[in-house]
Short mmCIF file of C-alpha atoms in Angstrom, two decimals:
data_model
loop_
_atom_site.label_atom_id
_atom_site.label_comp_id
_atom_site.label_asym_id
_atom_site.label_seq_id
_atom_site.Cartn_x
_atom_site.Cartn_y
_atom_site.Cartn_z
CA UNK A 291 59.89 -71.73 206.45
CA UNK A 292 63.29 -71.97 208.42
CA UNK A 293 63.07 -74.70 210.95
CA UNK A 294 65.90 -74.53 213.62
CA UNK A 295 66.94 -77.17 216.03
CA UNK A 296 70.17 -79.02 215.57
CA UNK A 297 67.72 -82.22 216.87
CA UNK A 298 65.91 -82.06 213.69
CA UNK A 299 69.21 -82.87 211.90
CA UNK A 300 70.47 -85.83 214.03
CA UNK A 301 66.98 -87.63 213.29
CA UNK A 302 66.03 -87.60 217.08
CA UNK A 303 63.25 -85.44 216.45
CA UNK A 304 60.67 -85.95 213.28
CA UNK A 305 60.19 -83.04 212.01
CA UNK A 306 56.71 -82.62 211.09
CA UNK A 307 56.30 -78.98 210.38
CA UNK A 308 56.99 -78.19 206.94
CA UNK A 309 53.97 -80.71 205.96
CA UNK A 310 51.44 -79.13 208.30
CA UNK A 311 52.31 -75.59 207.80
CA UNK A 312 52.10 -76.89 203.63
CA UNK A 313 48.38 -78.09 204.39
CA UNK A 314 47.30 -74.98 206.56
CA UNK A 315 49.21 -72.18 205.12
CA UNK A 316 47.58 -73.37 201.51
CA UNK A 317 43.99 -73.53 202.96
CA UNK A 318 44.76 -69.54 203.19
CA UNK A 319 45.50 -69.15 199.40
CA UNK A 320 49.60 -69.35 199.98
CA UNK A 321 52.74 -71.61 199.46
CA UNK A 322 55.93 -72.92 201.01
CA UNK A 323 58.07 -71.38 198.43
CA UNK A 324 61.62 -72.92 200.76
CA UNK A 325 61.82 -74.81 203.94
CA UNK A 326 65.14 -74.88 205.10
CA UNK A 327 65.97 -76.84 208.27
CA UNK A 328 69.17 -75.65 210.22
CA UNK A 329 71.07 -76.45 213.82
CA UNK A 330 70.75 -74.75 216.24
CA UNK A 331 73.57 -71.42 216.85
CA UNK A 332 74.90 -69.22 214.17
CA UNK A 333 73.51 -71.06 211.07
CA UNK A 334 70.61 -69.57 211.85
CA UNK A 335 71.67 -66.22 211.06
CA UNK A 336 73.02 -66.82 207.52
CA UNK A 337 69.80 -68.36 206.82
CA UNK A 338 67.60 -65.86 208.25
CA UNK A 339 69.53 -63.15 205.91
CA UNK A 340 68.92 -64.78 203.03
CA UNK A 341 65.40 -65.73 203.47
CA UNK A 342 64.80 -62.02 204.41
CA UNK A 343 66.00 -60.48 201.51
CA UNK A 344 64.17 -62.94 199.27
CA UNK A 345 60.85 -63.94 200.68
CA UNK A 346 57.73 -61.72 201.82
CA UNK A 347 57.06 -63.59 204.98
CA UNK A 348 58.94 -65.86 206.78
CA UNK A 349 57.65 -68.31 209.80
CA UNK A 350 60.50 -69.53 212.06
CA UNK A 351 59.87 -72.22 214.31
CA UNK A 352 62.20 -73.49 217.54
CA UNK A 353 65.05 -71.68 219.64
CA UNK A 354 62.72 -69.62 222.12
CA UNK A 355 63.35 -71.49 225.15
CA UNK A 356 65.52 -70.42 227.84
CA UNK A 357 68.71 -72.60 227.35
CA UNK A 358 71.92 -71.03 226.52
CA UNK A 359 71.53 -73.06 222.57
CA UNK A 360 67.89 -70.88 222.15
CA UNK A 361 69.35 -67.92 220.11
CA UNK A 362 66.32 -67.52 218.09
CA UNK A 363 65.32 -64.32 219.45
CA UNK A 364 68.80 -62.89 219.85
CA UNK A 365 69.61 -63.49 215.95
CA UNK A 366 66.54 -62.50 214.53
CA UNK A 367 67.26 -59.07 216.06
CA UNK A 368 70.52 -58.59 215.07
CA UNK A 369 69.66 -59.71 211.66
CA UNK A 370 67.11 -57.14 211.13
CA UNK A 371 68.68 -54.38 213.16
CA UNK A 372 66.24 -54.14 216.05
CA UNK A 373 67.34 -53.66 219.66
CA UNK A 374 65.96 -56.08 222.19
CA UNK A 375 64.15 -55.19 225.53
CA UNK A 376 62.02 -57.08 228.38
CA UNK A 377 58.09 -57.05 227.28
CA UNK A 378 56.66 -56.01 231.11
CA UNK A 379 53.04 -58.39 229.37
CA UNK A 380 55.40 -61.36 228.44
CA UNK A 381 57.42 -61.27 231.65
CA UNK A 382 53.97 -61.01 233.60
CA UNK A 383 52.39 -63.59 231.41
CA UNK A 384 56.24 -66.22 232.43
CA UNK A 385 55.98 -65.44 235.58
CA UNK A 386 52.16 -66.12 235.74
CA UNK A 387 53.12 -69.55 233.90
CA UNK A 388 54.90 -70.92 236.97
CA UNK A 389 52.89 -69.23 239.77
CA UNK A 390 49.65 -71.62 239.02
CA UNK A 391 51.76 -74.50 238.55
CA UNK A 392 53.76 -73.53 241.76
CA UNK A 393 56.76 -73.89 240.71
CA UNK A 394 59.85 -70.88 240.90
CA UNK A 395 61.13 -69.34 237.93
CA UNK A 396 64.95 -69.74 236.73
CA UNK A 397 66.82 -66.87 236.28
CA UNK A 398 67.18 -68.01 232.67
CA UNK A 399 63.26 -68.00 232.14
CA UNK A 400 63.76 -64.53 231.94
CA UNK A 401 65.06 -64.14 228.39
CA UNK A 402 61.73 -65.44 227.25
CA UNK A 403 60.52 -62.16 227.86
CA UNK A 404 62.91 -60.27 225.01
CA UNK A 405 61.21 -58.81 222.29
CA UNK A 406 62.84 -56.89 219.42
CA UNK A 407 61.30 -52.95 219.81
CA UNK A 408 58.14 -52.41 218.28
CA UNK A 409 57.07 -56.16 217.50
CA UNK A 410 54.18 -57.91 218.75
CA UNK A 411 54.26 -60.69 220.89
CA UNK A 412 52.12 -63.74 219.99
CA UNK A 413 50.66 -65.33 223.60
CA UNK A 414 51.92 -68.81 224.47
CA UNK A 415 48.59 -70.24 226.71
CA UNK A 416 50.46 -73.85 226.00
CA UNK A 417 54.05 -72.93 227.30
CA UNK A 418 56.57 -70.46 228.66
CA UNK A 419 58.20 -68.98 225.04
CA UNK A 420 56.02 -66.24 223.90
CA UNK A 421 55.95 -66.28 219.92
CA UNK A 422 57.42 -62.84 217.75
CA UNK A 423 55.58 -60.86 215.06
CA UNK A 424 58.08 -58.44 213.49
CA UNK A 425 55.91 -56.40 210.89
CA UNK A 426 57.61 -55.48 207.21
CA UNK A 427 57.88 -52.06 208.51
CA UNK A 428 60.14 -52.91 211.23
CA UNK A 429 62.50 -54.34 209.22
CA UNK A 430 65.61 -52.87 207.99
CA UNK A 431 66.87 -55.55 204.89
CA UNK A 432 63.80 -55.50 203.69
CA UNK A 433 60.23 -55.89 203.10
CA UNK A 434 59.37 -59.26 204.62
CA UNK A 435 57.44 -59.94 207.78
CA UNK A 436 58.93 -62.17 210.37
CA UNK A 437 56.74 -64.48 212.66
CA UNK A 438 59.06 -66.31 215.08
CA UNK A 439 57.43 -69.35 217.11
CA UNK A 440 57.90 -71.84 219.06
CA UNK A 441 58.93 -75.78 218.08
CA UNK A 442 57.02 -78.01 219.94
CA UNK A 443 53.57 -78.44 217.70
CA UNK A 444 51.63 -78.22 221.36
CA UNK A 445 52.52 -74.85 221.20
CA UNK A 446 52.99 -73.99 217.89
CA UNK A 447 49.64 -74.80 216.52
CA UNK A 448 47.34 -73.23 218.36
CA UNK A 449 49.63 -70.27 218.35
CA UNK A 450 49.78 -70.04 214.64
CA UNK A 451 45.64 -70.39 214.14
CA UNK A 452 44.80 -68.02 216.70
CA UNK A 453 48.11 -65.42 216.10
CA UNK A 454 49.74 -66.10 212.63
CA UNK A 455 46.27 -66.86 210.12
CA UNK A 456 44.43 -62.96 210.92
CA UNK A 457 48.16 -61.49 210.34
CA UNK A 458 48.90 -63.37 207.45
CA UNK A 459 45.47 -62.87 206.11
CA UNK A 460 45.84 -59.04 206.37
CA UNK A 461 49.00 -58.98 204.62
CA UNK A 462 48.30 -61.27 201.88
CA UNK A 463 45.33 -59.70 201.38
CA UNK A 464 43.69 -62.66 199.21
CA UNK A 465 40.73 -63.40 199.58
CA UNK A 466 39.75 -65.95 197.03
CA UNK A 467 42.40 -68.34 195.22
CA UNK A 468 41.92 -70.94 192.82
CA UNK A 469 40.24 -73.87 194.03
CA UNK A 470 41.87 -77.40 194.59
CA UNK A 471 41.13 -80.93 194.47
CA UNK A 472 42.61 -83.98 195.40
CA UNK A 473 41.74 -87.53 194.09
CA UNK A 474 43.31 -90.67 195.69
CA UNK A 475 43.57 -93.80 193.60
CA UNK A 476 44.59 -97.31 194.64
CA UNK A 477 45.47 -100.34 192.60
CA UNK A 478 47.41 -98.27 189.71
CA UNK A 479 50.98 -96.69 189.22
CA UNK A 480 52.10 -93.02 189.23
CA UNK A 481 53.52 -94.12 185.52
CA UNK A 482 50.25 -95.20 184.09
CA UNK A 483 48.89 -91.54 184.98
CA UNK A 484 52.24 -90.54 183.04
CA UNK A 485 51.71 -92.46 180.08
CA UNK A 486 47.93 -92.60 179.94
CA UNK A 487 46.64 -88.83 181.18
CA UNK A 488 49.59 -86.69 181.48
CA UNK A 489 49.29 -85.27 177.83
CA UNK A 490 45.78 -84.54 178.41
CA UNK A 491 46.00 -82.75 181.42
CA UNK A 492 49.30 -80.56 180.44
CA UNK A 493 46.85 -79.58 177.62
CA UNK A 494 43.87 -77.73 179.81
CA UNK A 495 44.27 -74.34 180.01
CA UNK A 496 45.28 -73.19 183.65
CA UNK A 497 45.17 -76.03 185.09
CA UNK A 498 47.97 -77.02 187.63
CA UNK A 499 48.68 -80.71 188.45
CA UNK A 500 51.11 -82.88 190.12
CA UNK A 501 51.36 -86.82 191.70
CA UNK A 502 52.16 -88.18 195.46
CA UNK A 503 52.89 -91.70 195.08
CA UNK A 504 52.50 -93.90 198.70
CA UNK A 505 52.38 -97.13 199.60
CA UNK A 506 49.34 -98.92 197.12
CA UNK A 507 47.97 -95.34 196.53
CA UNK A 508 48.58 -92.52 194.07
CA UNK A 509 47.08 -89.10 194.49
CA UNK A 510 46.44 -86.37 191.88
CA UNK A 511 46.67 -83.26 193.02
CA UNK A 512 44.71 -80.78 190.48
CA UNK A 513 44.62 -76.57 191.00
CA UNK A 514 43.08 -73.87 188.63
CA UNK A 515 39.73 -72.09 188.10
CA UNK A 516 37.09 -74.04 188.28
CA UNK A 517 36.30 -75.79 184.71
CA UNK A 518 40.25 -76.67 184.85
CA UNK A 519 40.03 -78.07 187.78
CA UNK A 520 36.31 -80.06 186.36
CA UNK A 521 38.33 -81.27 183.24
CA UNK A 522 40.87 -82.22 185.21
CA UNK A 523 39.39 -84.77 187.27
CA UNK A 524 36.68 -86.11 184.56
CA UNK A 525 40.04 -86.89 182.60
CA UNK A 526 41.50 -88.94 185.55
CA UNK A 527 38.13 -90.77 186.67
CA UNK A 528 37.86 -91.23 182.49
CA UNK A 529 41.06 -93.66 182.40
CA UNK A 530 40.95 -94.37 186.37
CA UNK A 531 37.66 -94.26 187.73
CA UNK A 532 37.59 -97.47 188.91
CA UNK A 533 40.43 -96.85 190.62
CA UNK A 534 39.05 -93.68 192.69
CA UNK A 535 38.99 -94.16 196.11
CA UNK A 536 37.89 -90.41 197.02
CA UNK A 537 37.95 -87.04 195.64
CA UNK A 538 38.01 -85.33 198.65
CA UNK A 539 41.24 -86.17 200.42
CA UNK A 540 39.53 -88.77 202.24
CA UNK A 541 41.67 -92.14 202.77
CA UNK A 542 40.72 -95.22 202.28
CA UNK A 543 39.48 -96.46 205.61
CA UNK A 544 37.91 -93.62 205.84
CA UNK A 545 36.17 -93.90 202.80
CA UNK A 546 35.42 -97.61 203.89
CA UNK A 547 34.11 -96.54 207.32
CA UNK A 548 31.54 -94.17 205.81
CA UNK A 549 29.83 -96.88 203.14
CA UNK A 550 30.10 -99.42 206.00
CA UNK A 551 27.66 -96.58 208.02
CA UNK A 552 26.14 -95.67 205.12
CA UNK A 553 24.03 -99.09 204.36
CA UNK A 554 24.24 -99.80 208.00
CA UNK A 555 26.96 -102.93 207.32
CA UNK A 556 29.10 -104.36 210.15
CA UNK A 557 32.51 -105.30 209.32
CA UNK A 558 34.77 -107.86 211.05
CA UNK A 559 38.60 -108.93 210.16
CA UNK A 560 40.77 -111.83 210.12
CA UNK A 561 44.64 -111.20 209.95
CA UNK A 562 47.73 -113.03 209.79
CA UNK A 563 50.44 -111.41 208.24
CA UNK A 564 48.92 -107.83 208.14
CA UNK A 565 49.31 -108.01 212.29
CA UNK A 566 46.18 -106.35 213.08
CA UNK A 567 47.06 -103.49 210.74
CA UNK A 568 43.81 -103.55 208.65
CA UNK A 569 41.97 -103.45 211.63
CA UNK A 570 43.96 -100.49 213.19
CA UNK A 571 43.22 -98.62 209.95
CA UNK A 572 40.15 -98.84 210.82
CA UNK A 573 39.57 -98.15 214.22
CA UNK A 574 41.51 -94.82 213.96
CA UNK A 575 38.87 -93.42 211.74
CA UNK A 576 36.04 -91.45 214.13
CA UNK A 577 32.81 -93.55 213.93
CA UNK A 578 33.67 -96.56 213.34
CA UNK A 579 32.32 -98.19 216.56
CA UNK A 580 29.52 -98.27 215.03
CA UNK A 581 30.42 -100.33 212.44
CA UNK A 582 33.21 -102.37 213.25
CA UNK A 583 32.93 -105.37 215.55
CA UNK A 584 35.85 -107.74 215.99
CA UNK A 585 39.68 -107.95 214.59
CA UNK A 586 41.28 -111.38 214.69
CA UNK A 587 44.91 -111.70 214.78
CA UNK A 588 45.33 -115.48 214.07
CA UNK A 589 49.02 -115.27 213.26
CA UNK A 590 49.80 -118.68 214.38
CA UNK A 591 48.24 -121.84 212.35
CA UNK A 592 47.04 -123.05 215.76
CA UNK A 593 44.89 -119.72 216.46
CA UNK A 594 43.18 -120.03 213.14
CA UNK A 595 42.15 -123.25 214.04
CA UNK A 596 40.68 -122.12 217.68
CA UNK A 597 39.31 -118.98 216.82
CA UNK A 598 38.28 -119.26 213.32
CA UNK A 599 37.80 -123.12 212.20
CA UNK A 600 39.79 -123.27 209.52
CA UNK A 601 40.60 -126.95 208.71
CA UNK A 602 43.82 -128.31 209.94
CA UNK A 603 43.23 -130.67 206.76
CA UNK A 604 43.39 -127.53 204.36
CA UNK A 605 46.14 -125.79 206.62
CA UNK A 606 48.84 -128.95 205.87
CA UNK A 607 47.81 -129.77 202.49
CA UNK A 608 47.41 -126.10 201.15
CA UNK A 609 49.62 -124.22 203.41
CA UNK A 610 48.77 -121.26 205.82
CA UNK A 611 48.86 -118.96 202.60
CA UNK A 612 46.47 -120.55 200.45
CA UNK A 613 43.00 -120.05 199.00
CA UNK A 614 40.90 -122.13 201.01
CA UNK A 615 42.15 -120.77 204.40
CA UNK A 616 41.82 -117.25 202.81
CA UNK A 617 38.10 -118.51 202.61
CA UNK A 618 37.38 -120.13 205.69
CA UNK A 619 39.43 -117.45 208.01
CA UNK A 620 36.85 -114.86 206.12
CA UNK A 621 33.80 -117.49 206.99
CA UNK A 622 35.17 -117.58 210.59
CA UNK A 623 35.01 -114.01 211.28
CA UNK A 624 31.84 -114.06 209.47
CA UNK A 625 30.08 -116.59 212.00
CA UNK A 626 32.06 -115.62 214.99
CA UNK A 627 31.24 -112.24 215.00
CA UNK A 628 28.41 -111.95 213.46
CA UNK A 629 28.99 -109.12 210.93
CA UNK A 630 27.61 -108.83 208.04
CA UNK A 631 30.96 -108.78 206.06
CA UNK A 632 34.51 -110.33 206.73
CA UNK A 633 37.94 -109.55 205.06
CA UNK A 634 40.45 -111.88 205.86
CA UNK A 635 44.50 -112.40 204.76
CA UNK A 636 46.93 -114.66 205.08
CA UNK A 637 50.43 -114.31 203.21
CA UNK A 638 53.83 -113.97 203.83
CA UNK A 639 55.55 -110.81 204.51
CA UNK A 640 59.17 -112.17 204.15
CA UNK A 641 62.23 -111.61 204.42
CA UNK A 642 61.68 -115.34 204.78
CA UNK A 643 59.46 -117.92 204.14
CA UNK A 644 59.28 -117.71 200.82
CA UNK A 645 58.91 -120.35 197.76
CA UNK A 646 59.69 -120.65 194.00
CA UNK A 647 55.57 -121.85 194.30
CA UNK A 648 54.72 -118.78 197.08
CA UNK A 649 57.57 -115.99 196.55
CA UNK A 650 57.97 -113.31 199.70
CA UNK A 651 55.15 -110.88 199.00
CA UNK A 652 52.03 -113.58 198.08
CA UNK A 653 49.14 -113.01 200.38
CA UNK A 654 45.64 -114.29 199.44
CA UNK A 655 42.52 -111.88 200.52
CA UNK A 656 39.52 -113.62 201.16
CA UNK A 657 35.61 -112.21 201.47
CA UNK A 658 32.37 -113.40 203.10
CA UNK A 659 29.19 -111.49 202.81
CA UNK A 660 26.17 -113.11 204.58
CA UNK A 661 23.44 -114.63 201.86
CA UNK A 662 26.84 -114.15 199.39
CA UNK A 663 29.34 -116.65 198.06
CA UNK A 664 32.41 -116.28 199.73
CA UNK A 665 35.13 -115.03 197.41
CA UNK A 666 39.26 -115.11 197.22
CA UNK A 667 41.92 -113.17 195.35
CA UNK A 668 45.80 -113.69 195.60
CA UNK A 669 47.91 -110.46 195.24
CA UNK A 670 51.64 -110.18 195.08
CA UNK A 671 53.14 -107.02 196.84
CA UNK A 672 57.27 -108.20 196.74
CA UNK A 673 58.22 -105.34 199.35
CA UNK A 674 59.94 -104.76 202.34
CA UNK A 675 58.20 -106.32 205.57
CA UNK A 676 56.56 -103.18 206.53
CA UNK A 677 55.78 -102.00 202.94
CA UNK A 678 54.40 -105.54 202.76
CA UNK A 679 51.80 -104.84 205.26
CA UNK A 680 50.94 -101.24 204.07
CA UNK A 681 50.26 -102.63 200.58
CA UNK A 682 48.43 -105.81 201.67
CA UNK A 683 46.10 -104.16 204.08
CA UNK A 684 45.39 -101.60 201.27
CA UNK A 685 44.60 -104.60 198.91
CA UNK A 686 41.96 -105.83 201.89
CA UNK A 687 40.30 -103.09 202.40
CA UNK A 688 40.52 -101.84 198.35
CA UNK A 689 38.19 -105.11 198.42
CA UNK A 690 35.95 -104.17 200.99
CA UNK A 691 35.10 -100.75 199.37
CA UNK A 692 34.68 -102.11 195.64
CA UNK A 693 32.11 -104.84 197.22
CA UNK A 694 30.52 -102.11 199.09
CA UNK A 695 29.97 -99.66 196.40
CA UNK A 696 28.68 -102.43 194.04
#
């Protein structure tokens, strides 16, 4: 992968690419083997030689548009010894671009249409640079194919499913690989899968493994033939199954939406010092409309009292951050909404407001069921604000899914 664009480098632009293109280009069987990310301009050429000579395809993404710092196109051919010339279907297909959208064509539009001599060019339905598919043969270093396309992902994705995957596919020529899994885990360390499985699984036969440590969640990534891969994950669930959020990628609102739909629950939320986050988790899983009613942000003592009933009493003699508002915010949400199930938190997320009694990073989680005693639990994430709220609202919902799956 060789990403160009001198804005990926400055940090005004994310760029996102080399983790999609890792998830899509390994649902065909292959692997990122280097991403390199370079400016715009002449770096591009020293890394396009090397990658050339090394790799047996090579995807490069940005510097096809029609600016004077777009030299994509220019390099690539000069790189690989091909002479450029106007593509009479891409300059049709540019000049078609602006005609429905009414709008006249700059005279520096035009290089859009350059195409080194015998490539293919890859249709653009979603913008004005056409994508380039320099075959193996083409090339004169050596015996890699060359797929250039463009940067923005609007363009770039669709171009790469409907262009890149059949070309890719034909030159690979795999058609079975070894299959994968992916288990996500909450509520344990990347080091206790070190110290308590890694001997065991270093010690299957074929088997291929690795961790991803985020925010509250671990995942184990496991790839091999198919009893590998089986031995693999009955080892992990053996030490860590209670721990298991999913074992097929899903995360864990997601996994949360679908038992809420599965026994037909509604869920409701009280926040303080999450924000809303829990909730927003939520809601950006498909579905859960139907099983997700109302999100309280009661961030202010005086909202908790309005909206929720928690006792003023409890709020000065306890504090905000306590167990019995934990409680009674969950109980609010509860009767208020009328769900069948309420998580609620309170905490602090610091940099301030701390005590020797309630350090930065206390929140307590509270849990009302209807027909159910309501429940509490006080966790200590001591992060950074944000990371705070990330590990807090993974805590919350953690909850949620244990209760549901009992």
């Amino acid at each position: 992968m060789l990403n160009t664009g001198t804005e990926l480098l400055l940090g005004n632009t994310l760029n996102t690419h080399g983790a999609w293109f890792g998830r899509e280009l390994f649902k065909l069987g292959l692997r990122i083997t280097r991403q390199t990310t370079v400016p715009d301009g002449d770096a591009i050429r020293e890394a396009l030689e090397e990658s050339v000579s090394r790799a047996d395809a090579v995807i490069v993404t940005g510097g096809l548009g029609p600016t004077s710092d777009d030299l994509t196109r220019e390099i690539t051919a000069e790189v690989l010894g091909i002479e450029l010339i106007t593509d009479e279907a891409a300059l049709r297909s540019l000049e078609a671009f602006f005609a429905v959208r009414g709008l006249k064509m700059a005279p520096s539009n035009l290089k859009q249409a350059l195409v080194p001599v015998g490539a293919d060019v890859l249709p653009n339905p979603n913008g004005t640079a056409p994508g380039v598919y320099v075959p193996p043969r083409l090339n004169g270093r050596a015996n890699c194919a060359v797929f250039l396309l463009p940067g923005p992902p609007r363009e770039l994705y669709p171009m790469f499913h409907d262009e890149v995957v059949p070309k890719l596919k034909a030159l690979s020529g795999i058609e079975s690989f070894p299959p994968a899994l992916e288990l996500k885990f909450t509520g344990v360390g990347e080091s206790d899968f070190h110290q308590q499985i890694d001997a065991q699984l270093a010690a299957v036969p074929g088997l291929e493994y690795g961790y991803c440590a985020h925010v509250g969640e671990v995942d184990l990534r496991l790839i091999g033939e198919e009893d590998a891969v089986r031995s693999g994950r009955q080892i992990a669930l053996d030490a860590f199954a209670s721990k298991l959020v999913s074992d097929d990628g899903s995360s864990l609102e997601r996994v949360v939406v679908r038992l809420l739909t599965e026994r037909n629950i509604k869920l409701a939320t009280a926040e303080s010092c999450t924000g809303g986050l829990i909730a927003n988790r939520i809601t950006n899983v498909p579905g859960s409309s139907a099983v997700f009613t109302h999100g309280f942000v009661t961030y202010a003592n005086e909202a908790k009292v309005d909206l929720l009933g928690v006792s003023e009493t409890d709020l000065e003699q306890h504090g905000a951050v306590s167990e019995p508002v934990a409680r009674q915010m969950a109980e609010g949400a509860l009767r208020v909404s009328g769900a069948d199930i309420a998580v609620s938190i309170t905490g602090i997320a610091g940099p301030s407001g701390g005590s020797e009694e309630k350090p930065v990073g206390t929140a307590w989680i509270g849990l009302a069921m209807k027909d159910r005693p309501t429940l509490a639990i006080k966790v200590y994430h001591p992060r950074k604000r944000k990371d705070f709220k990330q590990a807090a609202s993974q805590s919350a919902l953690d909850w949620v899914r244990r209760r549901l799956a009992e």
